[in-house]
Coordinates of C-alpha atoms and ligand atoms in Angstrom, one line a residue:
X131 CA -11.1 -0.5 -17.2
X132 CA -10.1 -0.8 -21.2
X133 CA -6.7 -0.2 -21.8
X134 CA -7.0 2.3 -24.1
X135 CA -10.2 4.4 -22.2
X136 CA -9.8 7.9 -21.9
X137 CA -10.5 9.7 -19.2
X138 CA -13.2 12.9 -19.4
X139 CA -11.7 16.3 -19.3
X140 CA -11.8 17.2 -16.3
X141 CA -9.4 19.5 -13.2
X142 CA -7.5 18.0 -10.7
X143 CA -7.2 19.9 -7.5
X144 CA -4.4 19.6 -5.4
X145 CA -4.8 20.6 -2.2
X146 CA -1.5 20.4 -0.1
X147 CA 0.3 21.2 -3.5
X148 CA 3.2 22.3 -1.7
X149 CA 3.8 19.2 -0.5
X150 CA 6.2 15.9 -0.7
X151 CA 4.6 13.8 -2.5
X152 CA 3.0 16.3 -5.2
X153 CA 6.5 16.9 -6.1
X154 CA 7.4 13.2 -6.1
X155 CA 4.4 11.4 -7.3
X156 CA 1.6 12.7 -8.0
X157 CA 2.4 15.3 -10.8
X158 CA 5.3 13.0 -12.0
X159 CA 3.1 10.2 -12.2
X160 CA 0.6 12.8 -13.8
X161 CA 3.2 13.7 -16.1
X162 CA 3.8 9.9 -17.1
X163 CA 0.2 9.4 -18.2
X164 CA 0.4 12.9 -20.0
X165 CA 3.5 11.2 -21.9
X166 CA 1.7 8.2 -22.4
X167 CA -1.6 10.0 -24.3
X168 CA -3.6 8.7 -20.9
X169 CA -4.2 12.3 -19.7
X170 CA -7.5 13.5 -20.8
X171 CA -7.9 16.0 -24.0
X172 CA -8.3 19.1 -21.8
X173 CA -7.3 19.2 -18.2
X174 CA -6.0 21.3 -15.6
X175 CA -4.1 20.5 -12.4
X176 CA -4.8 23.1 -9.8
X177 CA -2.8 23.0 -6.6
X178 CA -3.3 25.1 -4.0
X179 CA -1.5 24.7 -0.3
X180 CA -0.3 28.0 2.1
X181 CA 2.9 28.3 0.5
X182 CA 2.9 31.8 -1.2
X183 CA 3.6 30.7 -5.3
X184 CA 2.8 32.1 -8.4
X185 CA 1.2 29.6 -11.7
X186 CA 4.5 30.6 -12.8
X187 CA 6.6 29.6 -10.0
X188 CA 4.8 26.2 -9.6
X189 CA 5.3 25.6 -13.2
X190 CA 8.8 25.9 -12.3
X191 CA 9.1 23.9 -9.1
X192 CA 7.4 20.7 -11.1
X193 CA 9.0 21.4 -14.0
X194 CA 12.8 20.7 -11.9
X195 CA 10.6 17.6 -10.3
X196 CA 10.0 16.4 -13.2
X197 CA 14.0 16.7 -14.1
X198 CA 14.9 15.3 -10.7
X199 CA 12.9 12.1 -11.4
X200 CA 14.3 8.4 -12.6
X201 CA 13.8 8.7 -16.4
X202 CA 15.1 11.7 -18.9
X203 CA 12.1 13.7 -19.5
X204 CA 12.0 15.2 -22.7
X205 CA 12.0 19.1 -22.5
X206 CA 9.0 20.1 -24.8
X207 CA 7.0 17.7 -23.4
X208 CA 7.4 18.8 -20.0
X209 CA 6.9 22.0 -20.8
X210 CA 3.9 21.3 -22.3
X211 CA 2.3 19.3 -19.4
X212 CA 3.2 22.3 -17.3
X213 CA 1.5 24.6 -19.4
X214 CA -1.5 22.7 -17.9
X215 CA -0.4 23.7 -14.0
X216 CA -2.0 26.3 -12.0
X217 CA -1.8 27.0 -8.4
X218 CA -3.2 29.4 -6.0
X219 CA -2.0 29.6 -2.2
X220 CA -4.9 29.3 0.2
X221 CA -5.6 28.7 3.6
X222 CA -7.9 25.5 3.5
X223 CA -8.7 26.4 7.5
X224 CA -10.2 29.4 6.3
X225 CA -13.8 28.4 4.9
X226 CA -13.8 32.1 3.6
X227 CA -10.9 30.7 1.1
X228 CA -12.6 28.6 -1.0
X229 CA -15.2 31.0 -2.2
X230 CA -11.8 32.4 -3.8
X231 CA -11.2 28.7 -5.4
X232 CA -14.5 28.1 -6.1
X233 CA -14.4 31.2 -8.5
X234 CA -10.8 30.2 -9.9
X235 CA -12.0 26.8 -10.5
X236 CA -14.4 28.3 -12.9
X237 CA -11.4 30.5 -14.6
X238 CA -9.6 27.8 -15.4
X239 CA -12.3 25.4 -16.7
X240 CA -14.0 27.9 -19.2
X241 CA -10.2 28.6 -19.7
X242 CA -9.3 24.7 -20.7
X243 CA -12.6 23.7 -21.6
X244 CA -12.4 20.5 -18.8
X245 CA -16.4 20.6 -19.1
X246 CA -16.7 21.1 -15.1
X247 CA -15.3 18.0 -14.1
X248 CA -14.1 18.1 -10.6
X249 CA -11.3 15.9 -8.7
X250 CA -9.7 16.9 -5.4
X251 CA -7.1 15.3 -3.7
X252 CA -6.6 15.7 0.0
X253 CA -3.2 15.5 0.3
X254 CA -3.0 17.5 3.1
X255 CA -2.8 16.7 7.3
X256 CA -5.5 13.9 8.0
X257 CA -6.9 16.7 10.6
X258 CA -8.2 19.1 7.7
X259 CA -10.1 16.0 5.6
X260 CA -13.3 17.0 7.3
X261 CA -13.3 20.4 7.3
X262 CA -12.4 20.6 3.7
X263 CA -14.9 18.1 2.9
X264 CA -17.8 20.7 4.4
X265 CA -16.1 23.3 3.0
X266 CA -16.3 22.0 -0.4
X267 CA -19.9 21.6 -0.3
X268 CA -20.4 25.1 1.4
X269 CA -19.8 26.3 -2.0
X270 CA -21.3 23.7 -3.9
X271 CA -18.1 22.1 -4.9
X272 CA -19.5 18.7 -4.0
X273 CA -22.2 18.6 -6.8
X274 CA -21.5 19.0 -10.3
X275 CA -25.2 18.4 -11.9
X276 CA -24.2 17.0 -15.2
X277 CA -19.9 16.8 -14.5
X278 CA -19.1 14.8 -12.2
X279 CA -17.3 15.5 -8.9
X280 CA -15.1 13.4 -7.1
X281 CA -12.3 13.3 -4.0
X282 CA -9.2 11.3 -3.0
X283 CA -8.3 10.9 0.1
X284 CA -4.9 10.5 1.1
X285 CA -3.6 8.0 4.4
X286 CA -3.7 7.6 7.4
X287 CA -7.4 7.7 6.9
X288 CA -8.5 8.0 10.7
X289 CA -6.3 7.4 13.8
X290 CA -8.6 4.3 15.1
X291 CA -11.7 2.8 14.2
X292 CA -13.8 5.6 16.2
X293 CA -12.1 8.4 13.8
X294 CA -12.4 7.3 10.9
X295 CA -16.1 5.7 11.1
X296 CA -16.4 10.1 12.1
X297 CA -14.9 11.1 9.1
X298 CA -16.7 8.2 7.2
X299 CA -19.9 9.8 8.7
X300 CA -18.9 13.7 8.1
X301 CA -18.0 12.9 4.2
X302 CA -21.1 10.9 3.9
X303 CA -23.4 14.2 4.5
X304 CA -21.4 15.5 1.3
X305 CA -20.1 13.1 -1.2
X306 CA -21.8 9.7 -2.2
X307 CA -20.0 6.7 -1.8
X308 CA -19.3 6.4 -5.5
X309 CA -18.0 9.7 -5.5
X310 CA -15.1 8.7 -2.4
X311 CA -11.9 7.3 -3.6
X312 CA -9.7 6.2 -0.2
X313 CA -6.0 5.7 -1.8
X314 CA -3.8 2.3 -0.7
X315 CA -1.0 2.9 -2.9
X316 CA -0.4 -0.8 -2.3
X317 CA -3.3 -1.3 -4.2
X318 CA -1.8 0.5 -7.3
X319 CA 1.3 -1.9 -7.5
X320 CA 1.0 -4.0 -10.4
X321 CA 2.4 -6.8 -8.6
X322 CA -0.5 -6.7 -5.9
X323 CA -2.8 -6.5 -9.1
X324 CA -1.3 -9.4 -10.5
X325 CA -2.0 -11.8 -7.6
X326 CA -5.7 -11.8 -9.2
X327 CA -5.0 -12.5 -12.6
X328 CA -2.6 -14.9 -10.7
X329 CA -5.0 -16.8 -8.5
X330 CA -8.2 -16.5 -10.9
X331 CA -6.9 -16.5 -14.2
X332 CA -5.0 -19.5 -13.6
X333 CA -6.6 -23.4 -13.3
X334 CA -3.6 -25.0 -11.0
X335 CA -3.1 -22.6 -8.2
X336 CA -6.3 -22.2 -6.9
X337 CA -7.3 -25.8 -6.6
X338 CA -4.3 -26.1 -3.5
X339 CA -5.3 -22.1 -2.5
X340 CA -7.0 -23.4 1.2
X341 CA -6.5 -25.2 4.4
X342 CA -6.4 -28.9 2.9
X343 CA -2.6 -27.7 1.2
X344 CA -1.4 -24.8 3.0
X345 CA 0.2 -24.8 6.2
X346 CA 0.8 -21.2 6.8
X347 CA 1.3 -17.5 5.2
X348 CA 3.6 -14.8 5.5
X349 CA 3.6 -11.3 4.4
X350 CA 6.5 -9.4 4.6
X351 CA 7.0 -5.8 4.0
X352 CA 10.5 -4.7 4.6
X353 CA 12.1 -1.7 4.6
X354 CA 15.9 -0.6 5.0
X355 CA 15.6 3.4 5.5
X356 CA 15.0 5.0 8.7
X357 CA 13.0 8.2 9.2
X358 CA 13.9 10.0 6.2
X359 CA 12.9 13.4 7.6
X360 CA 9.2 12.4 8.3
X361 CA 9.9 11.3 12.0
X362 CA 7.1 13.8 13.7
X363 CA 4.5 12.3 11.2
X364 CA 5.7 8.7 12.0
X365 CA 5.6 9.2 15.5
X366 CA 1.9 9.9 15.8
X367 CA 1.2 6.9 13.5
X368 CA 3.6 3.9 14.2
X369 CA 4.1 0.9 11.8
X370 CA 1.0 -1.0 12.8
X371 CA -1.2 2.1 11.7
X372 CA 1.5 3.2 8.8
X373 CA 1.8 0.2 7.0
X374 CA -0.4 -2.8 8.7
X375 CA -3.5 -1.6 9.0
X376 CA -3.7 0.1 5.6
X377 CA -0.9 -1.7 3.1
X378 CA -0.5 -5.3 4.4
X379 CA -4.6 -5.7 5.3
X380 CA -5.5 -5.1 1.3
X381 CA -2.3 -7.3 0.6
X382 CA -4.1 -10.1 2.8
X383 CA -7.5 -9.4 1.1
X384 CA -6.0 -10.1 -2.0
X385 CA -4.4 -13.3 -0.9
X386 CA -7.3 -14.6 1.0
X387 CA -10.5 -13.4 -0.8
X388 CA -12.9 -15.8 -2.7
X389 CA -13.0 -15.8 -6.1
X390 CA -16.0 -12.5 -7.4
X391 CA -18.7 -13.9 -9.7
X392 CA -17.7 -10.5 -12.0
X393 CA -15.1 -8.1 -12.5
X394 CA -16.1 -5.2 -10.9
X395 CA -15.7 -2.3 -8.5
X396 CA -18.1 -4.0 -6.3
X397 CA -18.1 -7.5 -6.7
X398 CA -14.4 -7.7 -5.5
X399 CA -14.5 -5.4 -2.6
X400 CA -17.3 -7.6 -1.7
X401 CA -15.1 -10.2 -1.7
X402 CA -12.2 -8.7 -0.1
X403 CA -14.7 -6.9 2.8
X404 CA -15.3 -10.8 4.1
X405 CA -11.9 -11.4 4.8
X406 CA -11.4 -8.5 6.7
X407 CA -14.6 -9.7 9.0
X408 CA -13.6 -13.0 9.0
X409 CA -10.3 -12.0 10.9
X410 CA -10.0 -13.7 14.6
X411 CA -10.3 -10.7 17.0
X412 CA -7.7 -10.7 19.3
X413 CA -8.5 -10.7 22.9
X414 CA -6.5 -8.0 25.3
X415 CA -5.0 -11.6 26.6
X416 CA -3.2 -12.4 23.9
X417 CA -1.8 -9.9 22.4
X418 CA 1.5 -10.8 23.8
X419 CA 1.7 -14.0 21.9
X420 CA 0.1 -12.7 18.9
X421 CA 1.7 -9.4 18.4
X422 CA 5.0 -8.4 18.6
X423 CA 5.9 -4.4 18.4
X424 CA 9.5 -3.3 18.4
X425 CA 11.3 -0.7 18.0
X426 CA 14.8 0.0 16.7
X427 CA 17.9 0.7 18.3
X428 CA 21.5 2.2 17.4
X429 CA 23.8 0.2 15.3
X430 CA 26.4 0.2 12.7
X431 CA 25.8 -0.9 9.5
X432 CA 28.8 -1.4 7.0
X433 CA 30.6 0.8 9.5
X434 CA 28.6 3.8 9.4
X435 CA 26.6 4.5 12.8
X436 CA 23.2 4.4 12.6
X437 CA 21.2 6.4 15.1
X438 CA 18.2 5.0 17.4
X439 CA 15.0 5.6 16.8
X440 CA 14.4 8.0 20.0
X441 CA 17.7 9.2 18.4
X442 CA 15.9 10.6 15.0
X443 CA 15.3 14.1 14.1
X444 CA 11.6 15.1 15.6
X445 CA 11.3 11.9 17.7
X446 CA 11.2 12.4 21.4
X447 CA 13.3 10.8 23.8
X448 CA 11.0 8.1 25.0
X449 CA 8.9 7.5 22.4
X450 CA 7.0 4.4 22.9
X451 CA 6.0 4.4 18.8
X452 CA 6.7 0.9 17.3
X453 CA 9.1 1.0 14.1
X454 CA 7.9 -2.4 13.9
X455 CA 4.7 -5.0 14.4
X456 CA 4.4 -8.8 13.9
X457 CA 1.0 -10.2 14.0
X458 CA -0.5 -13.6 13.6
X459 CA -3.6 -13.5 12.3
X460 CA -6.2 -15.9 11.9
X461 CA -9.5 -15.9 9.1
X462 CA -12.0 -18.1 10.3
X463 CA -13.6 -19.2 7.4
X464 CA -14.4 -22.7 5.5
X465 CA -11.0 -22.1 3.0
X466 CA -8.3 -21.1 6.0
X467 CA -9.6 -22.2 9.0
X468 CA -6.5 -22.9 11.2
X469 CA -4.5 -21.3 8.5
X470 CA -1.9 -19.2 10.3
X471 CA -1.2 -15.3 8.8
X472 CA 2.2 -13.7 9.8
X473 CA 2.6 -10.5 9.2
X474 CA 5.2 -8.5 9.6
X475 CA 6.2 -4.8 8.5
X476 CA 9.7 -2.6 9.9
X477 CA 11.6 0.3 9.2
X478 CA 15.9 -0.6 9.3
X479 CA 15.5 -3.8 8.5
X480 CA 18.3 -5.2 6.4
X481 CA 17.0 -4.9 3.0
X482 CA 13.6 -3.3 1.2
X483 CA 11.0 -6.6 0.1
X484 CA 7.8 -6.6 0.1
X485 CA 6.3 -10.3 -0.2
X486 CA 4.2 -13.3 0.3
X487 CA 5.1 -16.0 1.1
X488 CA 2.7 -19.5 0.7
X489 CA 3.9 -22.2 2.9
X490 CA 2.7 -25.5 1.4
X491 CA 2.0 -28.5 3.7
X492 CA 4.4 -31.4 3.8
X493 CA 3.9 -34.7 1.9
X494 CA 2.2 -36.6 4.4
X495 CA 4.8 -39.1 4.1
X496 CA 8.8 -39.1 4.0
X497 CA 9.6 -41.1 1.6
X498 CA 13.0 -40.1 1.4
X499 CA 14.0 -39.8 4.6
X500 CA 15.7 -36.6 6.5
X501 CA 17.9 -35.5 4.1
X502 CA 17.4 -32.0 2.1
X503 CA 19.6 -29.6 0.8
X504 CA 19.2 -25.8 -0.6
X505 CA 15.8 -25.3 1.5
X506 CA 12.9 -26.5 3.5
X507 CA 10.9 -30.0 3.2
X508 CA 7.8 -27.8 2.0
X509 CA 7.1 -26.3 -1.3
X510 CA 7.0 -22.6 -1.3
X511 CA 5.5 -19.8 -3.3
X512 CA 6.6 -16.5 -3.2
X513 CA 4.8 -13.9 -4.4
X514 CA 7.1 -10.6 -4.4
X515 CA 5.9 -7.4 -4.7
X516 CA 8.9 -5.4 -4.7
X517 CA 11.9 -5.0 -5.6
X518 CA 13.2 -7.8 -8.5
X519 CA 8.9 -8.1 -9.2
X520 CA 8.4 -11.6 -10.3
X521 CA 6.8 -15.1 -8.6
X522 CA 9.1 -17.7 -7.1
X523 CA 8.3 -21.3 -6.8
X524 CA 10.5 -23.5 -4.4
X525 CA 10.3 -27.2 -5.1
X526 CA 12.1 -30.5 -4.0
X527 CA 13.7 -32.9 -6.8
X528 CA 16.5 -35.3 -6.8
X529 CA 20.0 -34.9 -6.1
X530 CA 21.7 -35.9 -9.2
X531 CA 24.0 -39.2 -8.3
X532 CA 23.4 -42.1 -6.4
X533 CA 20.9 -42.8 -3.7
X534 CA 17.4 -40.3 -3.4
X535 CA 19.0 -37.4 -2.0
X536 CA 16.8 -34.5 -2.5
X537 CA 17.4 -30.1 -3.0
X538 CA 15.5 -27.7 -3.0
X539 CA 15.6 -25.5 -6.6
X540 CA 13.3 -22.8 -7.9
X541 CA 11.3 -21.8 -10.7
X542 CA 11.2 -18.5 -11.4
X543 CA 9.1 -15.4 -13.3
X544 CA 10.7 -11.7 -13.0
X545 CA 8.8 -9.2 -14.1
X546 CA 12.1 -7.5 -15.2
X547 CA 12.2 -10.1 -18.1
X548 CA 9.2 -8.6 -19.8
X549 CA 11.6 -6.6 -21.6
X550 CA 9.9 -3.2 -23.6
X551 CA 6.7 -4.0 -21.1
X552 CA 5.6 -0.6 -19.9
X553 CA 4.6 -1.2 -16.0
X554 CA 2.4 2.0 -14.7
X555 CA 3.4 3.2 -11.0
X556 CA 1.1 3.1 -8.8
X557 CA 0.1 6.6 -8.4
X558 CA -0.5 6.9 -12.5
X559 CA -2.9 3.7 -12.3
X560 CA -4.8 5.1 -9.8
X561 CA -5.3 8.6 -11.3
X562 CA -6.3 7.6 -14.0
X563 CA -8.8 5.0 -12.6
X564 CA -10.1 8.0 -10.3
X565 CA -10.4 9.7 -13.7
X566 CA -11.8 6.9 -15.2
X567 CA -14.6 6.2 -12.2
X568 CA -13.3 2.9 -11.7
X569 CA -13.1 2.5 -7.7
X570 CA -11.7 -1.2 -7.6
X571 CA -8.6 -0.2 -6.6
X572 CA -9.5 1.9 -3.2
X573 CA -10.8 0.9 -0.5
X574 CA -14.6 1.4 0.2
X575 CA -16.2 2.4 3.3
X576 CA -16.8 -0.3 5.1
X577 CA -13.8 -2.4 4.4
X578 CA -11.3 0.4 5.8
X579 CA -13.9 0.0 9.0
X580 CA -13.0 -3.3 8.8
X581 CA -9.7 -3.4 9.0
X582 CA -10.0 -0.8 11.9
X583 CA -12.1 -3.0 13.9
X584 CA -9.3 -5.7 13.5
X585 CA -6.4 -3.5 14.5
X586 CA -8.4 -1.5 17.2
X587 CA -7.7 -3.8 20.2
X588 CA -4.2 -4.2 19.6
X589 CA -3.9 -0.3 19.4
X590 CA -6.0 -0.1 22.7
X591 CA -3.7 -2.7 24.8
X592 CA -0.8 -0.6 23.7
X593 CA -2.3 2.2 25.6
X594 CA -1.1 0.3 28.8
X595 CA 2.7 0.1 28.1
X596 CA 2.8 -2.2 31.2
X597 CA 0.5 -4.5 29.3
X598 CA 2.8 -5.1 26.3
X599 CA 6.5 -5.2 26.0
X600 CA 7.9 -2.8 23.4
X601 CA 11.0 -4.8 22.0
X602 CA 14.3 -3.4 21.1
X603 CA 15.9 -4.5 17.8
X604 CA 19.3 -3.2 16.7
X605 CA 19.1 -1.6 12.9
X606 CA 19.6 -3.6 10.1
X607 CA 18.8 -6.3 11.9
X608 CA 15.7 -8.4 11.1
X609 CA 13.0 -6.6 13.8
X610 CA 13.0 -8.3 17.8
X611 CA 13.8 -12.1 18.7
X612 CA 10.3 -12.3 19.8
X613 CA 9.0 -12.0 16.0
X614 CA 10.7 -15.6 16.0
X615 CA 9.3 -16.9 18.7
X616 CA 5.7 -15.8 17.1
X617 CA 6.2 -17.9 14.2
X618 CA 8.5 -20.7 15.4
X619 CA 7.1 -23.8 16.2
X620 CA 4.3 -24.6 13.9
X621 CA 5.4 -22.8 11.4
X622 CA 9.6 -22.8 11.3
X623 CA 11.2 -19.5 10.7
X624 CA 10.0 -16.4 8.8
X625 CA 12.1 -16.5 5.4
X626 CA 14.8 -13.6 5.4
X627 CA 14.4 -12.3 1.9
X628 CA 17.4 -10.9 -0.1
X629 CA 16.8 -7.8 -3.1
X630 CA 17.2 -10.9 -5.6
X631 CA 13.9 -12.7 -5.6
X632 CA 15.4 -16.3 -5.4
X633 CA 17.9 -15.3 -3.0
X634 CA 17.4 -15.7 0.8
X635 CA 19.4 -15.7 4.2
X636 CA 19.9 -13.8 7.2
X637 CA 23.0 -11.7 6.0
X638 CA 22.3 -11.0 2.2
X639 CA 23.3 -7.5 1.0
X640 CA 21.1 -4.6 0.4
Ligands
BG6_363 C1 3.7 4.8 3.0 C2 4.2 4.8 4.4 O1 2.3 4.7 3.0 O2 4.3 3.6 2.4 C3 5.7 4.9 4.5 O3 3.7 5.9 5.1 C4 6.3 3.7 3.7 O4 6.2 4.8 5.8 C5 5.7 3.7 2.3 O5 7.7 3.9 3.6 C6 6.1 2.4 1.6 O6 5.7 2.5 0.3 P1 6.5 1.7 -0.9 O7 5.7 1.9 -2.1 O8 7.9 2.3 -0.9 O9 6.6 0.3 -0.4

């Protein structure tokens, strides 16, 4: 994608308007790239969900969304962008509904001249993808002759690898493969961007970027807050299917894939689609010393009690849904063969960080003897994805004064220094590449099978509770003392990452 492209004209349909994250990202994140001249010439956004609103009324419910967000929105502007909102309630059950869409659509685009350009977004309950899918084509929605047509699909895409190679199969029969855009959010963070331009557009990090320097990986994607109202969703899900097998898996491919001959939509998930195949399947017999699940228990944190999980609004009793996973994963291939992954995602753990972390080997030799200070013998690079967005080197030099004592220090990038830099969210960058046609940035077909395949066993031996221990953590802690033992050993400790990038330790504040 250019930087400056512009987008066709084109509609964006909404369906699931009425829900959370319409109002919290995708039409403020619409609205940024209307502020920012990104937004096509002439477009429409067109939600639709049950809820019983007027064009006016939604007007009015993303106009006060667009007031409630981060940054002053200036009024005219928003008014403007609004101008562009429609919305009609409909039943998306009913196939009989979107014969009434179908003909709105039609309104709207001879009305705002978006040339018949079509994108829906599924925002709705993963159930319904299918059946909107067929009913989009029952009216021809699917096929725009000339304009082109296009759908995003919002996670959990599939519950296991059997549904979602269904719904692969049942959007298939409709919409070509170019036409498909899976979202990863993930995928839209600058920061997980960067770690291309980081590992490819650079000569001195991908030279050590294998086996022969690099003892071991972690990726870490914290996160302080509980439920936060969505507890029934969660607890159909889990954080192995909520974050792991969607988030972390295209954070791995991006860390582990070989450099693409080209740029391109295809060329990279070419690249990234290896990785995911080259993962080590684990065997039902191991899952217990290659997974860890936990879930998290009542506390108090800085004297306010926190509940339990089981304790949480919508969240039965005896839930056996993990609120957190560990994994260590394995990519047999010629660059990390023996090359240890851990991976670990949680909700109420201490702080929100989302990271990697590249474990360099020792120097063969110590030369200077046991002594350290301010860190570990290895050198460490820390990729961190959010918050404080910046790279993190960890090296060893000499104690000033007498003898060779050595310390640990750090070199640092934030992003935060880039003052005046605009950084797009990662809902606006992937619009807009929907918009654009450029599918680098979601996940294709057979990757998301991929990672399915990988994370399909584990979700099977959890069937037999028996089988695997489900391990209690207290909140705000750092997830169940078995997560140590998974990494220990070989591979030390997992590092306990504080907000502040070059900050780390156990008890660091929120
Ligand atoms: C979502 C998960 O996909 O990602 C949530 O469903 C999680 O449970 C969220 O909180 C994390 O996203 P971010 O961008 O805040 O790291």
């Amino acid at each position: 994608m250019q930087p400056t492209e512009q987008p066709n004209n084109c509609i964006i349909t909404i369906f699931g308007a009425s829900g959370d994250l319409t109002r919290r990202k995708l039409l403020p994140e619409l609205f940024n790239l209307f502020r920012r001249e990104r937004m096509p010439a002439s477009f429409a956004v067109f939600g639709v969900s049950r809820t019983p609103h007027s064009d006016d009324a939604f007007r009015a419910e993303i106009r006060s969304a667009l007031d409630d967000g981060e940054d002053p929105v200036p009024a005219e502007l928003a008014e403007s962008f609004c101008s562009h909102l429609y919305y009609q309630p409909g039943d998306v059950t009913d196939p009989a509904s979107f014969a009434a869409l179908a003909e709105r659509l039609q309104v709207i685009d001879r009305e705002q001249g978006t040339g018949g350009n079509y994108l829906f977004y599924l925002s709705t309950a993963p159930a319904l993808f299918a059946d909107i899918t067929d009913s989009l084509a029952a009216h021809g929605l699917h096929d725009g002759g000339d304009a082109w047509r296009r759908i995003i699909y919002e996670k959990p895409f599939g519950y296991d690898l059997a549904t979602a190679r269904e719904l692969n199969d049942r959007i298939a029969n409709v919409f070509h493969e170019d036409q498909v855009y899976r979202i990863d959010h993930y995928l839209g963070k600058e920061t997980v961007q960067n770690m291309l331009v980081f590992r490819f557009g650079n000569g001195i990090f991908e030279p050590l970027w294998n086996r022969n320097f690099i003892d071991h990986v972690e990726i870490t994607a914290a996160e302080h807050y509980g439920m936060e109202g969505r507890g029934k969703t969660y607890d159909r899900s889990g954080a192995l299917r909520d974050m792991f097998q969607n988030h972390l898996m295209q954070v791995l491919g991006m860390v582990a894939m070989e450099p693409p001959a080209r740029f391109n939509a295809d060329a990279l998930r070419n690249e990234t689609i290896k990785v995911f195949q080259a993962l080590r399947a684990i065997d039902p017999d191991e899952i217990e010393d290659r997974v860890v699940r936990g879930q998290y228990t009542a506390a108090t944190i800085d004297g306010d009690p926190v509940p339990a999980y089981r304790g949480e609004h919508g969240i039965a009793p005896d839930s056996g849904t993990e609120t957190y996973v560990a994994v260590k994963a394995f990519i047999d291939n010629w660059r990390w063969g023996g090359v240890p992954f851990y991976v670990r995602t949680g909700k109420r753990l201490p702080t929100r960080v989302t990271e990697v972390v590249v474990h360099f080997k020792q120097t063969p030799h110590r030369l200077f003897g046991e002594s350290i200070s301010g860190g570990g013998r290895n050198n460490q690079l820390i990729i961190r994805i959010q918050p404080d967005e910046g790279i993190l080197i960890k090296f060893n030099m000499k104690q000033p004064g007498g003898g060779f004592e050595m310390r640990t220090v750090n070199m640092d990038f934030h992003y935060g220094d880039l003052a005046n830099q605009y950084v797009p969210k990662a809902y606006e960058r992937l619009l807009l590449d929907c918009m654009l046609g450029d599918a680098t940035l979601f996940a294709r077909r057979d990757a998301l099978e991929a990672c399915w395949a990988f994370v399909d066993p584990i979700l099977t031996a959890w069937q037999t509770p028996a089988a695997t221990k489900l391990h209690g953590y207290p909140a705000g802690t750092w997830g169940p003392i078995a997560a140590t033992d998974l990494i220990e050993g070989s591979a030390g400790d997992w590092r306990y990452p504080c907000k502040n990038l070059t900050d780390d330790g156990e008890y660091c504040e929120l």
